PDB file of C-alpha atoms in Angstrom:
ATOM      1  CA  UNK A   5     -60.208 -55.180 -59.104  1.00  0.00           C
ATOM      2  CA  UNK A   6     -62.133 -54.729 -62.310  1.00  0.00           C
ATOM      3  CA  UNK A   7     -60.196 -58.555 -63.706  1.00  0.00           C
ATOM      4  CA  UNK A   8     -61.382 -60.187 -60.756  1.00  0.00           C
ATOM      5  CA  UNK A   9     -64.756 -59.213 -60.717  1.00  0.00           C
ATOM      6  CA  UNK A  10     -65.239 -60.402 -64.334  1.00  0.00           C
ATOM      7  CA  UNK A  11     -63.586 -63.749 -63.417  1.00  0.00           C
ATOM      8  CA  UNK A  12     -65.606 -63.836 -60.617  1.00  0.00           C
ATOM      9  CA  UNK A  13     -69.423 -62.634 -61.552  1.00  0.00           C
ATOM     10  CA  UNK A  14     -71.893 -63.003 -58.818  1.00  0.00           C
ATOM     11  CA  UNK A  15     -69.181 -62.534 -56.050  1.00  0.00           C
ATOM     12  CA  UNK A  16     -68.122 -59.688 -53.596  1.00  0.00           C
ATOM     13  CA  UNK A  17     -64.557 -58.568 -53.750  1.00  0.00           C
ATOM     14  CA  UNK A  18     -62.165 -58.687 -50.887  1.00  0.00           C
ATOM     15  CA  UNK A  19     -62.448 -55.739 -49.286  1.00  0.00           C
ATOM     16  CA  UNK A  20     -58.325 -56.171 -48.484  1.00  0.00           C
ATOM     17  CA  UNK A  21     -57.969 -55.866 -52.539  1.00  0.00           C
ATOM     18  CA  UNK A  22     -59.932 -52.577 -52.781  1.00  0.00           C
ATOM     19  CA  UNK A  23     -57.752 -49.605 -52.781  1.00  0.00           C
ATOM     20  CA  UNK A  24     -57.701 -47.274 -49.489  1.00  0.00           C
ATOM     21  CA  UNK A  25     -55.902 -44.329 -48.400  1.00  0.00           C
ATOM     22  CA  UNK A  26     -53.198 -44.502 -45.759  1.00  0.00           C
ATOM     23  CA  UNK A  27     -54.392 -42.761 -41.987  1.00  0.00           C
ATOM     24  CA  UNK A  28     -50.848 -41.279 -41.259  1.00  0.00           C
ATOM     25  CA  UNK A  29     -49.598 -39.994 -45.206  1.00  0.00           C
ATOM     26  CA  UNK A  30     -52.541 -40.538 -47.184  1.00  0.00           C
ATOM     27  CA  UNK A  31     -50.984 -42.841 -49.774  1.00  0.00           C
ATOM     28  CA  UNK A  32     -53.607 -45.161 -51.861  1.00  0.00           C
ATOM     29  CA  UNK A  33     -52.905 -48.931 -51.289  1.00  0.00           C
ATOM     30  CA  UNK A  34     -53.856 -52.378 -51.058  1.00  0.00           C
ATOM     31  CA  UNK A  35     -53.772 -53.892 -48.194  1.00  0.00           C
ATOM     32  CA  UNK A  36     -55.107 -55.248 -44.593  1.00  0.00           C
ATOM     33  CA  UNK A  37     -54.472 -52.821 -41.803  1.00  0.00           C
ATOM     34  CA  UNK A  38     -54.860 -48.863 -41.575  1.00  0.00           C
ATOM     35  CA  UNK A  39     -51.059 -47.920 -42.481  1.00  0.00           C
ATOM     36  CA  UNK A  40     -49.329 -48.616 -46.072  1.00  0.00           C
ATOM     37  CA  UNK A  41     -46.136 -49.075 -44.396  1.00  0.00           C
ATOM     38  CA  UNK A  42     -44.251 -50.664 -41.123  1.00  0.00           C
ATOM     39  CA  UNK A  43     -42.928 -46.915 -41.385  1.00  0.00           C
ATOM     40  CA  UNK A  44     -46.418 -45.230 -40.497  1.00  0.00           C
ATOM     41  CA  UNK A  45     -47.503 -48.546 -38.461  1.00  0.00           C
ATOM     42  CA  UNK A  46     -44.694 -47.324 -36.060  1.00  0.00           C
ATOM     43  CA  UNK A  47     -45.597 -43.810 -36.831  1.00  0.00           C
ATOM     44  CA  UNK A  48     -47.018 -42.072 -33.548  1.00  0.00           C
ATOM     45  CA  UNK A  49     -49.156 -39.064 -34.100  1.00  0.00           C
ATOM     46  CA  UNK A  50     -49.360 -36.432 -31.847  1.00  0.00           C
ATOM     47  CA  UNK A  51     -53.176 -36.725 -30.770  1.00  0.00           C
ATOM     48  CA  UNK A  52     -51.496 -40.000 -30.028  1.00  0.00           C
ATOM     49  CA  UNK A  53     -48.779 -38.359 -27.849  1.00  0.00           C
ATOM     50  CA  UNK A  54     -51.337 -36.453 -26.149  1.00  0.00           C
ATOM     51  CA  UNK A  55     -53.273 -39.244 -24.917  1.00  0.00           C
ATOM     52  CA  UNK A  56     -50.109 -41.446 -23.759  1.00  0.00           C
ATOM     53  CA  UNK A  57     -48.732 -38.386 -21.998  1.00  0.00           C
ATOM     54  CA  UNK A  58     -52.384 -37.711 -19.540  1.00  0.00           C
ATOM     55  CA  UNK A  59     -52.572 -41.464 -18.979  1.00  0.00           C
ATOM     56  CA  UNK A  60     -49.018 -41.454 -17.695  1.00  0.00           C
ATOM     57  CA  UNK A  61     -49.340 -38.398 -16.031  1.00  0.00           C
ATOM     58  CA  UNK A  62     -52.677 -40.016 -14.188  1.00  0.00           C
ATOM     59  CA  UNK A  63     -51.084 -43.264 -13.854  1.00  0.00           C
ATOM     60  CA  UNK A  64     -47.809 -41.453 -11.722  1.00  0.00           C
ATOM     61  CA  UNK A  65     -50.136 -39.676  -9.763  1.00  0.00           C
ATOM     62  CA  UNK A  66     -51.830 -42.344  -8.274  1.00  0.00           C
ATOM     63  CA  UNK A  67     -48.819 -44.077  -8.296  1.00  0.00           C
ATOM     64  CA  UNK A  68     -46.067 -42.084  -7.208  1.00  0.00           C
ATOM     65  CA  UNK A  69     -43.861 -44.487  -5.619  1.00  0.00           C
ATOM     66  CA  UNK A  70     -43.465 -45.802  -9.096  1.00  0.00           C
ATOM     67  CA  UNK A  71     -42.192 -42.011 -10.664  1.00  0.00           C
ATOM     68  CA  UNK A  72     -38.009 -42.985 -12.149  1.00  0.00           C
ATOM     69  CA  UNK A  73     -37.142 -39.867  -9.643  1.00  0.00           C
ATOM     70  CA  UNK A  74     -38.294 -42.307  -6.535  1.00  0.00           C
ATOM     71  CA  UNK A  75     -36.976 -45.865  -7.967  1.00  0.00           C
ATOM     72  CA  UNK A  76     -34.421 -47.609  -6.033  1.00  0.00           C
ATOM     73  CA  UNK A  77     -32.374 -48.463  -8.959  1.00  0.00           C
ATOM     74  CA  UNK A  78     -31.745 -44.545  -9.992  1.00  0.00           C
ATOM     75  CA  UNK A  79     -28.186 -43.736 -10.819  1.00  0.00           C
ATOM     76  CA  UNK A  80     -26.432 -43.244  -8.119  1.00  0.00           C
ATOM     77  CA  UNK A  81     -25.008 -39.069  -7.913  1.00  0.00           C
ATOM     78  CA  UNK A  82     -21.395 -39.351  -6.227  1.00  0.00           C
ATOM     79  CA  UNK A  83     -21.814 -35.332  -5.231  1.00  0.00           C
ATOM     80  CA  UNK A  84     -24.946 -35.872  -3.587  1.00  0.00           C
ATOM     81  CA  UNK A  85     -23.624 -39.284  -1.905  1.00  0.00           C
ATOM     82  CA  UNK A  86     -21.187 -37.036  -0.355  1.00  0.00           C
ATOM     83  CA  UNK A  87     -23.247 -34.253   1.210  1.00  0.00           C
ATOM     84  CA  UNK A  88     -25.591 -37.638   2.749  1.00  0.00           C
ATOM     85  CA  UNK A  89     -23.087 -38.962   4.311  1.00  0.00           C
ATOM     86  CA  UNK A  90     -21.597 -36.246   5.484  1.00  0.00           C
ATOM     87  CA  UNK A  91     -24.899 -35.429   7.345  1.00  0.00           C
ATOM     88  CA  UNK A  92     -24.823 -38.784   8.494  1.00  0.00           C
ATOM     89  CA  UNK A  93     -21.450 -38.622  10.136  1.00  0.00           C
ATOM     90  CA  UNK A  94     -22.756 -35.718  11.944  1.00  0.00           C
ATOM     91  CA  UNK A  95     -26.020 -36.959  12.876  1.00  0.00           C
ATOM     92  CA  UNK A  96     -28.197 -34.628  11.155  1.00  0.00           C
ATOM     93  CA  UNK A  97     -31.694 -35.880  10.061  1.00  0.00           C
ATOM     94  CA  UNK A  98     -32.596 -35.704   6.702  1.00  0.00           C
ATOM     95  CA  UNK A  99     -35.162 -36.431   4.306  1.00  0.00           C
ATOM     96  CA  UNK A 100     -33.956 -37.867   0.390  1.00  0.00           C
ATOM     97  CA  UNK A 101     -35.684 -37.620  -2.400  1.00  0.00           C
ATOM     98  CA  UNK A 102     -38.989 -36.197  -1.304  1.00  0.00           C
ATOM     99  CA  UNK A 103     -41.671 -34.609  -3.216  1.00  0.00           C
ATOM    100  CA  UNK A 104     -42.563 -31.119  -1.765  1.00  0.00           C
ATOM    101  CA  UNK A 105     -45.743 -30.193  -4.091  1.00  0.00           C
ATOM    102  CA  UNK A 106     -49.158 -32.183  -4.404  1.00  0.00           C
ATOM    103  CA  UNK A 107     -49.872 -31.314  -7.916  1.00  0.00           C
ATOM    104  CA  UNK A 108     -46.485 -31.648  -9.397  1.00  0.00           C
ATOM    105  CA  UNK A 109     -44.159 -34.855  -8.938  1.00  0.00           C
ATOM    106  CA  UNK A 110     -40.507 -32.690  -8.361  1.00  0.00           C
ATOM    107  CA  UNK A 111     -38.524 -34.520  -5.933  1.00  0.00           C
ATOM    108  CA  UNK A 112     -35.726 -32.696  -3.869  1.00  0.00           C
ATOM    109  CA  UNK A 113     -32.565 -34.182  -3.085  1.00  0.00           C
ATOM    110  CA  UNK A 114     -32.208 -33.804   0.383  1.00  0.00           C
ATOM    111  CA  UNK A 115     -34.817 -32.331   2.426  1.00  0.00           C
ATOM    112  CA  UNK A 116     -34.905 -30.857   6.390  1.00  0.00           C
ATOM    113  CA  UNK A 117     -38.673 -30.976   7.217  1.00  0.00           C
ATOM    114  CA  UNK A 118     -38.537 -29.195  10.379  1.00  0.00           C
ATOM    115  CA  UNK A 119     -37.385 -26.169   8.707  1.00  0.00           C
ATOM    116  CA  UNK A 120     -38.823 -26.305   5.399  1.00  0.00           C
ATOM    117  CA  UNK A 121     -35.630 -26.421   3.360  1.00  0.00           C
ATOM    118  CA  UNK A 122     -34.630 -28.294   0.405  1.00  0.00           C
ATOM    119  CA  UNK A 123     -31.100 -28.882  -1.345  1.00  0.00           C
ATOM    120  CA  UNK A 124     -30.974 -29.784  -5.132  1.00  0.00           C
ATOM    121  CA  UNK A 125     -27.470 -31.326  -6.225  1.00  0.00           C
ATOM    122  CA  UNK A 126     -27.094 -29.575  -9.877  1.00  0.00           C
ATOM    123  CA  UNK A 127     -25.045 -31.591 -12.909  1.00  0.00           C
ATOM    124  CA  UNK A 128     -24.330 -29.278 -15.912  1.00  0.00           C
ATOM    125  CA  UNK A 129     -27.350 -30.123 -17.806  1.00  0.00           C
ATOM    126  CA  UNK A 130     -29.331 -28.303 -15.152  1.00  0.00           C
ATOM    127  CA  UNK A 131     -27.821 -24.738 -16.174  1.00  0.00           C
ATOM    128  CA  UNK A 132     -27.105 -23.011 -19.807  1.00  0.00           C
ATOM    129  CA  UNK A 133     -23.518 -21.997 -21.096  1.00  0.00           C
ATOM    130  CA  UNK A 134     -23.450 -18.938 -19.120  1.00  0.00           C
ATOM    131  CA  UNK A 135     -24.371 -21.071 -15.644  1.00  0.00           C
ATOM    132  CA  UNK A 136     -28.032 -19.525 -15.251  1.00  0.00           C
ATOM    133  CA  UNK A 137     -30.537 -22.140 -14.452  1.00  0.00           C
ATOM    134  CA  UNK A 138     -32.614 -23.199 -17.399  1.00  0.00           C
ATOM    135  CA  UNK A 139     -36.424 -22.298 -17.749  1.00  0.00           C
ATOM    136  CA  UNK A 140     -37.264 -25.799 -16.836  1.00  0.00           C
ATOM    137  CA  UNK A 141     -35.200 -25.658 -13.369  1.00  0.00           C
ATOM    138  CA  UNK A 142     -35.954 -22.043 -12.379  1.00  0.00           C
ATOM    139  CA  UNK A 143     -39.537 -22.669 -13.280  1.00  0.00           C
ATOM    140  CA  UNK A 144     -39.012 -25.487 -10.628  1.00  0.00           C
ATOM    141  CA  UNK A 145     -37.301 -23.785  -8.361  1.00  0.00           C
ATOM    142  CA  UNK A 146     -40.061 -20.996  -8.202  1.00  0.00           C
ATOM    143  CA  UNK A 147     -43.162 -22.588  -7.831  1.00  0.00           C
ATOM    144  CA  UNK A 148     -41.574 -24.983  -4.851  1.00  0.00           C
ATOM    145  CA  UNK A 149     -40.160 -21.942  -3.079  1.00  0.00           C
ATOM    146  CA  UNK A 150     -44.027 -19.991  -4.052  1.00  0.00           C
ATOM    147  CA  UNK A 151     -45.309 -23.138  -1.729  1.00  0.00           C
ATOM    148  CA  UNK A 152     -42.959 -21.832   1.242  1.00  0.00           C
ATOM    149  CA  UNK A 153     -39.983 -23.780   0.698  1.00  0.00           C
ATOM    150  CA  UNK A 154     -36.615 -22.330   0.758  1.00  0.00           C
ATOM    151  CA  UNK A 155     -34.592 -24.662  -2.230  1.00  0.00           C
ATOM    152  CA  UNK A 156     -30.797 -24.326  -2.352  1.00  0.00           C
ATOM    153  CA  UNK A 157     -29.603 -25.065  -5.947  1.00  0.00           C
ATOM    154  CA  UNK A 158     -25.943 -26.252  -5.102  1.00  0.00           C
ATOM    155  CA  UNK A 159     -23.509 -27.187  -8.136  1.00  0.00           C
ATOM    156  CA  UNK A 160     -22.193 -31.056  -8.175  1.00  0.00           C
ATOM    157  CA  UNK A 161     -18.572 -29.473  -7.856  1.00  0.00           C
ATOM    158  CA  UNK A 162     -18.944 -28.202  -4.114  1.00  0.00           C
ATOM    159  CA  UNK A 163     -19.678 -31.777  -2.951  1.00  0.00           C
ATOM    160  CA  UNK A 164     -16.447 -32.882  -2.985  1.00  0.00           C
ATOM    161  CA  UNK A 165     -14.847 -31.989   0.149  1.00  0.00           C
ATOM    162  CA  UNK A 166     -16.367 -31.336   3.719  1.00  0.00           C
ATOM    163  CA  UNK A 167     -15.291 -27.492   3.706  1.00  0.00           C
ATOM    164  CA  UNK A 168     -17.300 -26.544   1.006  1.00  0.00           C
ATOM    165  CA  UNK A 169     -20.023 -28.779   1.936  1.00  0.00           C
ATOM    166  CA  UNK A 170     -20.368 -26.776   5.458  1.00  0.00           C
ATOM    167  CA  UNK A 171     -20.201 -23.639   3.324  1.00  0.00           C
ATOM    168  CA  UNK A 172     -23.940 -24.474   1.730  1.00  0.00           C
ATOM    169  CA  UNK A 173     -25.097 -26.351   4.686  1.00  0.00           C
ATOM    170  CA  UNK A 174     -24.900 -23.232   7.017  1.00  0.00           C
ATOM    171  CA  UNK A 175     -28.219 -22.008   6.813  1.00  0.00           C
ATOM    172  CA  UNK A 176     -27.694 -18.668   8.656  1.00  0.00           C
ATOM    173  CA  UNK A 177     -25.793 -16.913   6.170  1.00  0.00           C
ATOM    174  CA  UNK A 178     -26.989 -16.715   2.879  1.00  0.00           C
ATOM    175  CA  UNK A 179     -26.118 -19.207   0.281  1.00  0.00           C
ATOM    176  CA  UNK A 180     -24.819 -17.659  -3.400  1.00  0.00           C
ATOM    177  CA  UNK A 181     -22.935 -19.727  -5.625  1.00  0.00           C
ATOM    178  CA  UNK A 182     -23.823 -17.718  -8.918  1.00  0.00           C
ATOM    179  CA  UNK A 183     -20.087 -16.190  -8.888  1.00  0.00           C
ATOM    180  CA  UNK A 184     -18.396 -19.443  -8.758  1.00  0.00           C
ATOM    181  CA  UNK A 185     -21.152 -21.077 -11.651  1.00  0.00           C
ATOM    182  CA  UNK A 186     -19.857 -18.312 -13.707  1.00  0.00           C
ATOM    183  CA  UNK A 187     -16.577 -19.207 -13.426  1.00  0.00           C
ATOM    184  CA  UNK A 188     -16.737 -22.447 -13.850  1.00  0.00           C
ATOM    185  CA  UNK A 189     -18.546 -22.204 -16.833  1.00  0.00           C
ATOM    186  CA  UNK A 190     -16.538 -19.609 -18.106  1.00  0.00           C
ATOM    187  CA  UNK A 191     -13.178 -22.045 -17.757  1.00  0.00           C
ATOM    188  CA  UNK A 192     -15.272 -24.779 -19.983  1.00  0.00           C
ATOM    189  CA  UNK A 193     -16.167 -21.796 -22.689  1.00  0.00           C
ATOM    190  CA  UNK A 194     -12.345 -21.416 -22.904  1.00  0.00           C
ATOM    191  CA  UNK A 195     -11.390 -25.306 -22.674  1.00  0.00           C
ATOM    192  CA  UNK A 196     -13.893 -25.387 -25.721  1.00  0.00           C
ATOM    193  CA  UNK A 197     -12.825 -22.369 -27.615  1.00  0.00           C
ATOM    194  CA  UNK A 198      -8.938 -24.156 -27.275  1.00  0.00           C
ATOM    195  CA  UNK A 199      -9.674 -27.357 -28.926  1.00  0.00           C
ATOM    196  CA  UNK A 200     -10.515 -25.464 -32.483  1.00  0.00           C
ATOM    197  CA  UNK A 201      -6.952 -24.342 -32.417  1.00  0.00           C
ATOM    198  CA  UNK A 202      -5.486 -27.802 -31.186  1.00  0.00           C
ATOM    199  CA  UNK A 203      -7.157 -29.401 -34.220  1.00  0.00           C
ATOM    200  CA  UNK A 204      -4.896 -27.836 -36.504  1.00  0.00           C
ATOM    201  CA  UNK A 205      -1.514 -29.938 -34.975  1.00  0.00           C
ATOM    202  CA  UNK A 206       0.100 -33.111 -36.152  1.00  0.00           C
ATOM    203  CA  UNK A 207      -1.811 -35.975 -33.754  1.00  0.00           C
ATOM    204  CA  UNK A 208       1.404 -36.379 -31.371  1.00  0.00           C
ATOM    205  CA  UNK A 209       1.594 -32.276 -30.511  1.00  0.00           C
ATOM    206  CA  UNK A 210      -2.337 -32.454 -30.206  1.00  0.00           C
ATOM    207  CA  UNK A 211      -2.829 -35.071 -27.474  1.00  0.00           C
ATOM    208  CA  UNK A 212       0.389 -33.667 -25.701  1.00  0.00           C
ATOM    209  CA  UNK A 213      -1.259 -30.237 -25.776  1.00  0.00           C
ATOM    210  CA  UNK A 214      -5.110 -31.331 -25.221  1.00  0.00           C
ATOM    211  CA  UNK A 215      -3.722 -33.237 -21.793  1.00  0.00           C
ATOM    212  CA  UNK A 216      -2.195 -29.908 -21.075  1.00  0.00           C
ATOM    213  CA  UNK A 217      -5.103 -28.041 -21.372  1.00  0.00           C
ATOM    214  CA  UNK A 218      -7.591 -30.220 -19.534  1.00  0.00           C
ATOM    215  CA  UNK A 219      -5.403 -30.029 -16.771  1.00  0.00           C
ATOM    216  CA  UNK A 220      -4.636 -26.530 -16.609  1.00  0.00           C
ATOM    217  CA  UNK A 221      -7.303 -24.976 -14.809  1.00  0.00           C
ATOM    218  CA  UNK A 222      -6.922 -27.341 -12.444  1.00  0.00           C
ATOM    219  CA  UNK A 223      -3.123 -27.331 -11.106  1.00  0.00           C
ATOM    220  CA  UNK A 224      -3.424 -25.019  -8.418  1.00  0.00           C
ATOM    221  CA  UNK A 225      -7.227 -25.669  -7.184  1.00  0.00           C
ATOM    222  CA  UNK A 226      -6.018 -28.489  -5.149  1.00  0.00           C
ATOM    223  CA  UNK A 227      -4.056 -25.893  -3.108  1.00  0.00           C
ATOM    224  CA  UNK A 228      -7.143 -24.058  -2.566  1.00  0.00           C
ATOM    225  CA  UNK A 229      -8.813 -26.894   0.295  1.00  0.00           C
ATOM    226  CA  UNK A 230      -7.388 -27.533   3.251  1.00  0.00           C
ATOM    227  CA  UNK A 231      -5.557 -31.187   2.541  1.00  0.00           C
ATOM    228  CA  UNK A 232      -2.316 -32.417   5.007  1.00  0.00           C
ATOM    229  CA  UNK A 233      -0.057 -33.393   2.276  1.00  0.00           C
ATOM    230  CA  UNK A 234       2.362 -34.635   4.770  1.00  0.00           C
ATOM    231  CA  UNK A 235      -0.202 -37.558   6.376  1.00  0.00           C
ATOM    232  CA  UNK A 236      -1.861 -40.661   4.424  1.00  0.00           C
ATOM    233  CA  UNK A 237      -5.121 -39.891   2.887  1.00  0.00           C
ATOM    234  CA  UNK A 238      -4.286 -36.835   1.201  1.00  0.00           C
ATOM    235  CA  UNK A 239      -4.165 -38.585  -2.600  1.00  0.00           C
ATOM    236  CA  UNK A 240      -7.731 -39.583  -1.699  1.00  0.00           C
ATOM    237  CA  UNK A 241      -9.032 -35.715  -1.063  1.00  0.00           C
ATOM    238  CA  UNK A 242      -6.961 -34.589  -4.207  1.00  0.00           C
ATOM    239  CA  UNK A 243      -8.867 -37.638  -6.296  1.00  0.00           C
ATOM    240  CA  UNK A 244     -11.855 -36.130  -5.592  1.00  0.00           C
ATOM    241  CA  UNK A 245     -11.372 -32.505  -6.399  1.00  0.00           C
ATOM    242  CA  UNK A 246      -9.446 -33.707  -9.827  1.00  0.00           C
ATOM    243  CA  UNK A 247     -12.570 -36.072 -10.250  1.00  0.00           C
ATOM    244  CA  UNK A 248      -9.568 -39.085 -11.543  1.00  0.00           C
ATOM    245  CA  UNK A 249      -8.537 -42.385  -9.381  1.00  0.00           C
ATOM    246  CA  UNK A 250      -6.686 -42.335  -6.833  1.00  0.00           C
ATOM    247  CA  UNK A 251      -4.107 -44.525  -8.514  1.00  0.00           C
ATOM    248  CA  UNK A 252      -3.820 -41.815 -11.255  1.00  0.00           C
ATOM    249  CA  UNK A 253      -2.935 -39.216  -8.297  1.00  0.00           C
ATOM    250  CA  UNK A 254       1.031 -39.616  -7.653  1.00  0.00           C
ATOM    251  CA  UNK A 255       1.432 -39.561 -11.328  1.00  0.00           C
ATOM    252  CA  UNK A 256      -0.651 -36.335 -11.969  1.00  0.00           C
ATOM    253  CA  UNK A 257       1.421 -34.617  -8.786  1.00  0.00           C
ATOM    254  CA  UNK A 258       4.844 -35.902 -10.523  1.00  0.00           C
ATOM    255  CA  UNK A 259       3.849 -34.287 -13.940  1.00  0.00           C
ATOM    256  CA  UNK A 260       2.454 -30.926 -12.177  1.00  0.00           C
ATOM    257  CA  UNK A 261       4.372 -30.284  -9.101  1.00  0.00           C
ATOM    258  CA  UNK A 262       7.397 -32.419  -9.232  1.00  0.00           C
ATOM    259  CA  UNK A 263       9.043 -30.650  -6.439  1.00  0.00           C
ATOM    260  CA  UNK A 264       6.441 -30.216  -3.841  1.00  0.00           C
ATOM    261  CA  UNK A 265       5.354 -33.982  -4.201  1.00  0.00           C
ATOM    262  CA  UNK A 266       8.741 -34.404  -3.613  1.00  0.00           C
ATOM    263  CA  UNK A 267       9.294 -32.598  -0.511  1.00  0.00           C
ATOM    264  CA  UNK A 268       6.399 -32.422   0.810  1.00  0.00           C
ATOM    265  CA  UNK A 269       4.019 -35.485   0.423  1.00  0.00           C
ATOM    266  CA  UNK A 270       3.038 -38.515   2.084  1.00  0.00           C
ATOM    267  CA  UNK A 271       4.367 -41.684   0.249  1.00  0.00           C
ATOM    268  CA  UNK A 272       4.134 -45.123   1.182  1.00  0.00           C
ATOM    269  CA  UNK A 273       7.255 -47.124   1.394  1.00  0.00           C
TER     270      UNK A 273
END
């Protein structure tokens, strides 16, 4: 600064070649713009944050057909495509995806107006490791059932077959799936504690034994439903319970019950 002015005399510097200090870390630099560095140009503070977050709060309230919950292009949940269209088979109205609060943009599942109840298809990240509903959720759940709702929080793995569906869906007894959370989280807490000790094998023992394991749990829940083994259709029910495709079925029955799917199943010739 001081060269230029004494090659210059008479003239005003740039004021892009006077030094400033950076608005986001304070540096001292030379410059056009605000920000030393494409770093702090991208930088967004949080009086920023604040101001993004009430225009976009604003902008979904008067817009709330535009909210991701209510777009038509939302991820499809196969649980909760189940429970629809098993209402739907039976003829019993329902309302998805609706918004029971004025003042907060929650959006329930499935909904039966005339009676004021909602049902809320859970995934894991809904509950913590011990299956209790996080703060978020039961924060939720509270303030729509304070407004005279009755919510049923149902876990994604009771949507798989039409008996436990019914189970949920009977509104005259009351609904408490807290027993069967617990277990089910209490079977991944053990999957989980298993593969520290599976680590330790030579690769060929640990895949054999990791298949094991995964499958475990699972060998004699398929036993629990009600599924005809003896008519077509039944490697379609047992696909969904295992959560695996249907093609993978007759090779998963072979592995784990090699004599009943002999005996006893249906098998296309």
């Amino acid at each position: 600064h001081t060269r230029w002015c004494s090659l210059n005399p008479g003239r005003k510097p740039n004021k892009n070649s006077l030094p400033k200090n950076c608005t986001i870390c304070g540096n001292e630099f030379i410059g056009r713009g605000k920000t030393c560095s494409k770093k702090c140009a991208n930088t967004v503070t949080d009086d920023t944050k604040q101001i993004l977050s009430k225009k976009r709060k604003k902008y979904l309230k008067e817009n709330p057909e535009k909210h991701p919950w209510k777009r038509e292009n939302k991820q499809s949940s196969v649980p909760c495509n189940n429970v629809k269209e098993y209402l739907t088979n039976r003829n019993i109205q329902f309302v998805h995806e609706f918004t029971p609060l004025l003042d907060r943009a929650f959006s329930i599942d499935i909904v039966f107006l005339h009676i004021k109840t909602g049902i809320e298809i859970n995934g894991n990240q809904h509950y913590d490791e011990f299956g209790k509903l996080k703060p978020y959720y039961q924060e939720r759940h509270d303030l729509i059932e304070k407004a005279g709702w009755k919510l049923i929080e149902v876990h994604y793995s009771q949507c798989f077959n039409d008996e436990s569906i019914s189970k949920f869906l009977n509104f005259d007894i009351p609904h408490d799936d807290s027993g069967m959370i617990e277990s089910y989280f209490e079977q991944k807490r053990i999957r989980n504690s298993l593969k520290v000790s599976v680590n330790t094998l030579p690769r060929g023992q640990k895949v054999k034994l990791k298949t094991q394991q995964k499958w475990e749990y699972l060998k004699d829940e398929i036993f629990k439903h009600s599924i005809d083994f003896s008519k077509y259709g039944w490697v379609t029910k047992v696909a969904k319970i295992l959560k695996i495709s249907p093609q993978k079925i007759n090779g998963w029955m072979k592995h784990y019950h090699p004599d009943f799917f002999e005996k006893e199943c249906f098998k296309r010739k």
